[in-house]
Amino acid sequence: MNVEVTLPEGKTSFTGIPESQFIDDVDSYMKGEESAEAKIKSFDEIHQKYKFMENSLATRRKRLKAQVPDIRSSLAMIKKLREKKSNEETMETQFLLSDQVYAKAVISPTDKVCLWLGANVMLEYSLEDAEELLTKNCDSAEKNLAQIAFDLDYLRDQMTITEVTMARLYNWDVKRRKEKKAIA
């Protein structure tokens, strides 16, 4: 599942994650400020947004990772049905009725299959159309997984930059307080 992903031109992530601001010179950034508390609070809010985005992306990744094996098993079943159809053989199988409840079935050679599309919708497809649809869905899911992996890496980098910036601001504030205390 090595899918190559390329970013759209002018973007740093697929989902539009904002770039974190790294403060190189804290003294010039904090010029004229009495306390770093307000700036730290704004960076903390950005950090919380990054955490929310990370959770959202991780949830999408988990859902897609569960979806890909299901699609592959459906593709394998279509291949099996096509083989049985070409040999004019019946196929004996078990199918899932509900959790841990299976029923035996004998499937006569067929060129049609029903696919569950979700939202209580099931459609009948020819074997070729079903294979085409499932292949397209599998490719799309794998591409989305690669994009999510890229975005999660990018997001972790942005979170680290934000955490380092918050620490630098805090250290600047502590240093400034010590200097004020020494003068007084």
mmCIF file of C-alpha atoms in Angstrom:
data_model
loop_
_atom_site.group_PDB
_atom_site.id
_atom_site.type_symbol
_atom_site.label_atom_id
_atom_site.label_comp_id
_atom_site.label_asym_id
_atom_site.label_seq_id
_atom_site.Cartn_x
_atom_site.Cartn_y
_atom_site.Cartn_z
ATOM 1 C CA MET A 1 0.000 0.000 0.000
ATOM 2 C CA ASN A 2 2.703 2.483 -0.923
ATOM 3 C CA VAL A 3 0.687 5.314 -2.382
ATOM 4 C CA GLU A 4 2.603 8.364 -3.533
ATOM 5 C CA VAL A 5 0.974 11.645 -2.517
ATOM 6 C CA THR A 6 1.827 15.099 -3.794
ATOM 7 C CA LEU A 7 0.585 18.268 -2.184
ATOM 8 C CA PRO A 8 -1.533 20.709 -4.170
ATOM 9 C CA GLU A 9 0.517 23.703 -5.251
ATOM 10 C CA GLY A 10 0.807 26.417 -2.619
ATOM 11 C CA LYS A 11 -0.416 24.188 0.235
ATOM 12 C CA THR A 12 1.497 22.716 3.149
ATOM 13 C CA SER A 13 -1.110 20.057 4.030
ATOM 14 C CA PHE A 14 -4.071 18.309 2.416
ATOM 15 C CA THR A 15 -6.623 19.406 5.017
ATOM 16 C CA GLY A 16 -5.490 23.018 5.276
ATOM 17 C CA ILE A 17 -3.733 22.824 8.643
ATOM 18 C CA PRO A 18 -2.427 26.306 9.491
ATOM 19 C CA GLU A 19 1.320 26.665 9.859
ATOM 20 C CA SER A 20 2.585 27.338 13.363
ATOM 21 C CA GLN A 21 4.585 30.473 14.035
ATOM 22 C CA PHE A 22 8.091 29.911 15.363
ATOM 23 C CA ILE A 23 9.472 32.888 17.239
ATOM 24 C CA ASP A 24 13.165 33.164 16.541
ATOM 25 C CA ASP A 25 13.855 36.293 18.615
ATOM 26 C CA VAL A 26 11.647 36.282 21.710
ATOM 27 C CA ASP A 27 12.977 39.621 22.988
ATOM 28 C CA SER A 28 11.928 41.532 19.866
ATOM 29 C CA TYR A 29 8.609 39.632 19.694
ATOM 30 C CA MET A 30 7.784 40.545 23.301
ATOM 31 C CA LYS A 31 9.021 44.155 23.052
ATOM 32 C CA GLY A 32 6.720 46.429 25.002
ATOM 33 C CA GLU A 33 4.898 43.540 26.720
ATOM 34 C CA GLU A 34 4.734 43.299 30.490
ATOM 35 C CA SER A 35 3.850 39.623 30.678
ATOM 36 C CA ALA A 36 3.947 36.650 28.341
ATOM 37 C CA GLU A 37 0.715 35.264 29.752
ATOM 38 C CA ALA A 38 -1.577 36.533 26.966
ATOM 39 C CA LYS A 39 0.780 35.333 24.223
ATOM 40 C CA ILE A 40 1.195 31.936 25.870
ATOM 41 C CA LYS A 41 -2.581 31.666 26.170
ATOM 42 C CA SER A 42 -3.047 32.369 22.443
ATOM 43 C CA PHE A 43 -0.432 29.736 21.567
ATOM 44 C CA ASP A 44 -2.131 27.309 23.950
ATOM 45 C CA GLU A 45 -5.440 27.848 22.098
ATOM 46 C CA ILE A 46 -3.672 27.086 18.810
ATOM 47 C CA HIS A 47 -2.165 23.975 20.424
ATOM 48 C CA GLN A 48 -5.633 22.827 21.534
ATOM 49 C CA LYS A 49 -6.907 23.283 17.965
ATOM 50 C CA TYR A 50 -4.021 21.158 16.704
ATOM 51 C CA LYS A 51 -4.929 18.451 19.242
ATOM 52 C CA PHE A 52 -8.542 18.516 18.027
ATOM 53 C CA MET A 53 -7.390 18.213 14.398
ATOM 54 C CA GLU A 54 -5.101 15.337 15.356
ATOM 55 C CA ASN A 55 -7.980 13.508 17.032
ATOM 56 C CA SER A 56 -10.208 14.072 14.010
ATOM 57 C CA LEU A 57 -7.568 12.804 11.565
ATOM 58 C CA ALA A 58 -6.814 9.779 13.762
ATOM 59 C CA THR A 59 -10.519 8.894 13.807
ATOM 60 C CA ARG A 60 -10.716 9.141 10.001
ATOM 61 C CA ARG A 61 -7.579 7.005 9.679
ATOM 62 C CA LYS A 62 -9.030 4.345 11.986
ATOM 63 C CA ARG A 63 -12.264 4.218 9.976
ATOM 64 C CA LEU A 64 -10.400 3.956 6.664
ATOM 65 C CA LYS A 65 -8.044 1.267 7.997
ATOM 66 C CA ALA A 66 -11.104 -0.822 8.875
ATOM 67 C CA GLN A 67 -12.687 -0.139 5.482
ATOM 68 C CA VAL A 68 -9.778 -1.271 3.275
ATOM 69 C CA PRO A 69 -9.759 -4.959 4.403
ATOM 70 C CA ASP A 70 -13.548 -5.119 3.914
ATOM 71 C CA ILE A 71 -13.210 -3.792 0.373
ATOM 72 C CA ARG A 72 -10.394 -6.243 -0.386
ATOM 73 C CA SER A 73 -12.416 -9.200 0.899
ATOM 74 C CA SER A 74 -15.344 -8.085 -1.291
ATOM 75 C CA LEU A 75 -12.997 -7.944 -4.280
ATOM 76 C CA ALA A 76 -11.743 -11.449 -3.471
ATOM 77 C CA MET A 77 -15.332 -12.706 -3.313
ATOM 78 C CA ILE A 78 -16.116 -11.179 -6.704
ATOM 79 C CA LYS A 79 -13.065 -12.959 -8.139
ATOM 80 C CA LYS A 80 -14.287 -16.239 -6.612
ATOM 81 C CA LEU A 81 -17.796 -15.704 -8.029
ATOM 82 C CA ARG A 82 -16.331 -15.010 -11.459
ATOM 83 C CA GLU A 83 -14.303 -18.277 -11.305
ATOM 84 C CA LYS A 84 -17.375 -20.275 -10.282
ATOM 85 C CA LYS A 85 -19.410 -18.636 -13.043
ATOM 86 C CA SER A 86 -16.849 -19.568 -15.719
ATOM 87 C CA ASN A 87 -16.830 -23.210 -14.495
ATOM 88 C CA GLU A 88 -20.641 -23.272 -14.054
ATOM 89 C CA GLU A 89 -20.187 -24.542 -10.479
ATOM 90 C CA THR A 90 -22.317 -23.830 -7.428
ATOM 91 C CA MET A 91 -20.571 -22.498 -4.368
ATOM 92 C CA GLU A 92 -21.357 -23.440 -0.789
ATOM 93 C CA THR A 93 -20.607 -20.725 1.745
ATOM 94 C CA GLN A 94 -21.611 -19.203 5.059
ATOM 95 C CA PHE A 95 -22.669 -15.591 5.416
ATOM 96 C CA LEU A 96 -23.034 -13.345 8.420
ATOM 97 C CA LEU A 97 -26.588 -12.648 9.596
ATOM 98 C CA SER A 98 -25.651 -10.739 12.730
ATOM 99 C CA ASP A 99 -22.817 -10.798 15.257
ATOM 100 C CA GLN A 100 -21.637 -14.404 15.594
ATOM 101 C CA VAL A 101 -24.664 -15.756 13.675
ATOM 102 C CA TYR A 102 -23.982 -17.352 10.280
ATOM 103 C CA ALA A 103 -26.189 -19.128 7.772
ATOM 104 C CA LYS A 104 -25.238 -21.689 5.125
ATOM 105 C CA ALA A 105 -26.012 -20.895 1.531
ATOM 106 C CA VAL A 106 -25.554 -22.499 -1.867
ATOM 107 C CA ILE A 107 -24.862 -19.885 -4.524
ATOM 108 C CA SER A 108 -25.603 -20.835 -8.098
ATOM 109 C CA PRO A 109 -23.425 -19.326 -10.848
ATOM 110 C CA THR A 110 -24.294 -15.647 -11.226
ATOM 111 C CA ASP A 111 -23.155 -12.533 -12.994
ATOM 112 C CA LYS A 112 -24.796 -10.169 -10.502
ATOM 113 C CA VAL A 113 -23.853 -9.138 -6.978
ATOM 114 C CA CYS A 114 -25.417 -6.786 -4.417
ATOM 115 C CA LEU A 115 -23.188 -4.244 -2.711
ATOM 116 C CA TRP A 116 -24.019 -2.583 0.565
ATOM 117 C CA LEU A 117 -23.404 1.129 0.051
ATOM 118 C CA GLY A 118 -24.347 2.232 3.560
ATOM 119 C CA ALA A 119 -27.202 4.391 4.828
ATOM 120 C CA ASN A 120 -29.512 1.371 4.373
ATOM 121 C CA VAL A 121 -28.823 1.276 0.636
ATOM 122 C CA MET A 122 -27.940 -1.868 -1.293
ATOM 123 C CA LEU A 123 -27.604 -1.967 -5.078
ATOM 124 C CA GLU A 124 -27.258 -4.789 -7.571
ATOM 125 C CA TYR A 125 -24.246 -4.620 -9.885
ATOM 126 C CA SER A 126 -22.787 -6.827 -12.565
ATOM 127 C CA LEU A 127 -19.552 -8.511 -11.441
ATOM 128 C CA GLU A 128 -17.518 -6.205 -13.688
ATOM 129 C CA ASP A 129 -19.209 -3.019 -12.432
ATOM 130 C CA ALA A 130 -18.905 -4.140 -8.814
ATOM 131 C CA GLU A 131 -15.220 -4.923 -9.257
ATOM 132 C CA GLU A 132 -14.639 -1.550 -10.900
ATOM 133 C CA LEU A 133 -16.475 0.307 -8.107
ATOM 134 C CA LEU A 134 -14.710 -1.586 -5.324
ATOM 135 C CA THR A 135 -11.295 -1.127 -6.948
ATOM 136 C CA LYS A 136 -11.952 2.596 -7.262
ATOM 137 C CA ASN A 137 -13.095 2.753 -3.612
ATOM 138 C CA CYS A 138 -10.049 0.779 -2.444
ATOM 139 C CA ASP A 139 -7.652 3.046 -4.359
ATOM 140 C CA SER A 140 -9.412 6.126 -2.986
ATOM 141 C CA ALA A 141 -9.273 4.813 0.599
ATOM 142 C CA GLU A 142 -5.555 4.012 0.281
ATOM 143 C CA LYS A 143 -4.874 7.466 -1.166
ATOM 144 C CA ASN A 144 -6.815 9.079 1.689
ATOM 145 C CA LEU A 145 -4.852 7.013 4.210
ATOM 146 C CA ALA A 146 -1.582 8.263 2.721
ATOM 147 C CA GLN A 147 -2.819 11.861 2.812
ATOM 148 C CA ILE A 148 -3.951 11.503 6.424
ATOM 149 C CA ALA A 149 -0.568 10.017 7.388
ATOM 150 C CA PHE A 150 1.159 13.000 5.748
ATOM 151 C CA ASP A 151 -1.159 15.468 7.509
ATOM 152 C CA LEU A 152 -0.663 13.759 10.882
ATOM 153 C CA ASP A 153 3.116 14.049 10.504
ATOM 154 C CA TYR A 154 2.784 17.701 9.501
ATOM 155 C CA LEU A 155 0.387 18.323 12.393
ATOM 156 C CA ARG A 156 2.772 16.771 14.919
ATOM 157 C CA ASP A 157 5.530 19.056 13.622
ATOM 158 C CA GLN A 158 3.260 22.090 14.074
ATOM 159 C CA MET A 159 2.340 20.969 17.591
ATOM 160 C CA THR A 160 6.020 20.608 18.484
ATOM 161 C CA ILE A 161 6.806 24.073 17.105
ATOM 162 C CA THR A 162 3.926 25.520 19.143
ATOM 163 C CA GLU A 163 5.066 23.736 22.318
ATOM 164 C CA VAL A 164 8.647 24.961 21.860
ATOM 165 C CA THR A 165 7.410 28.516 21.265
ATOM 166 C CA MET A 166 5.257 28.382 24.403
ATOM 167 C CA ALA A 167 8.248 27.125 26.421
ATOM 168 C CA ARG A 168 10.479 29.880 25.038
ATOM 169 C CA LEU A 169 7.871 32.522 25.918
ATOM 170 C CA TYR A 170 7.525 31.082 29.424
ATOM 171 C CA ASN A 171 11.304 31.059 29.888
ATOM 172 C CA TRP A 172 11.483 34.672 28.656
ATOM 173 C CA ASP A 173 8.825 35.615 31.233
ATOM 174 C CA VAL A 174 10.691 33.842 34.060
ATOM 175 C CA LYS A 175 13.961 35.520 33.047
ATOM 176 C CA ARG A 176 12.286 38.935 32.895
ATOM 177 C CA ARG A 177 10.747 38.465 36.352
ATOM 178 C CA LYS A 178 14.136 37.499 37.831
ATOM 179 C CA GLU A 179 15.692 40.619 36.309
ATOM 180 C CA LYS A 180 12.913 42.805 37.772
ATOM 181 C CA LYS A 181 13.365 41.164 41.167
ATOM 182 C CA ALA A 182 17.133 41.741 41.054
ATOM 183 C CA ILE A 183 16.635 45.428 40.258
ATOM 184 C CA ALA A 184 14.110 45.932 43.044
#
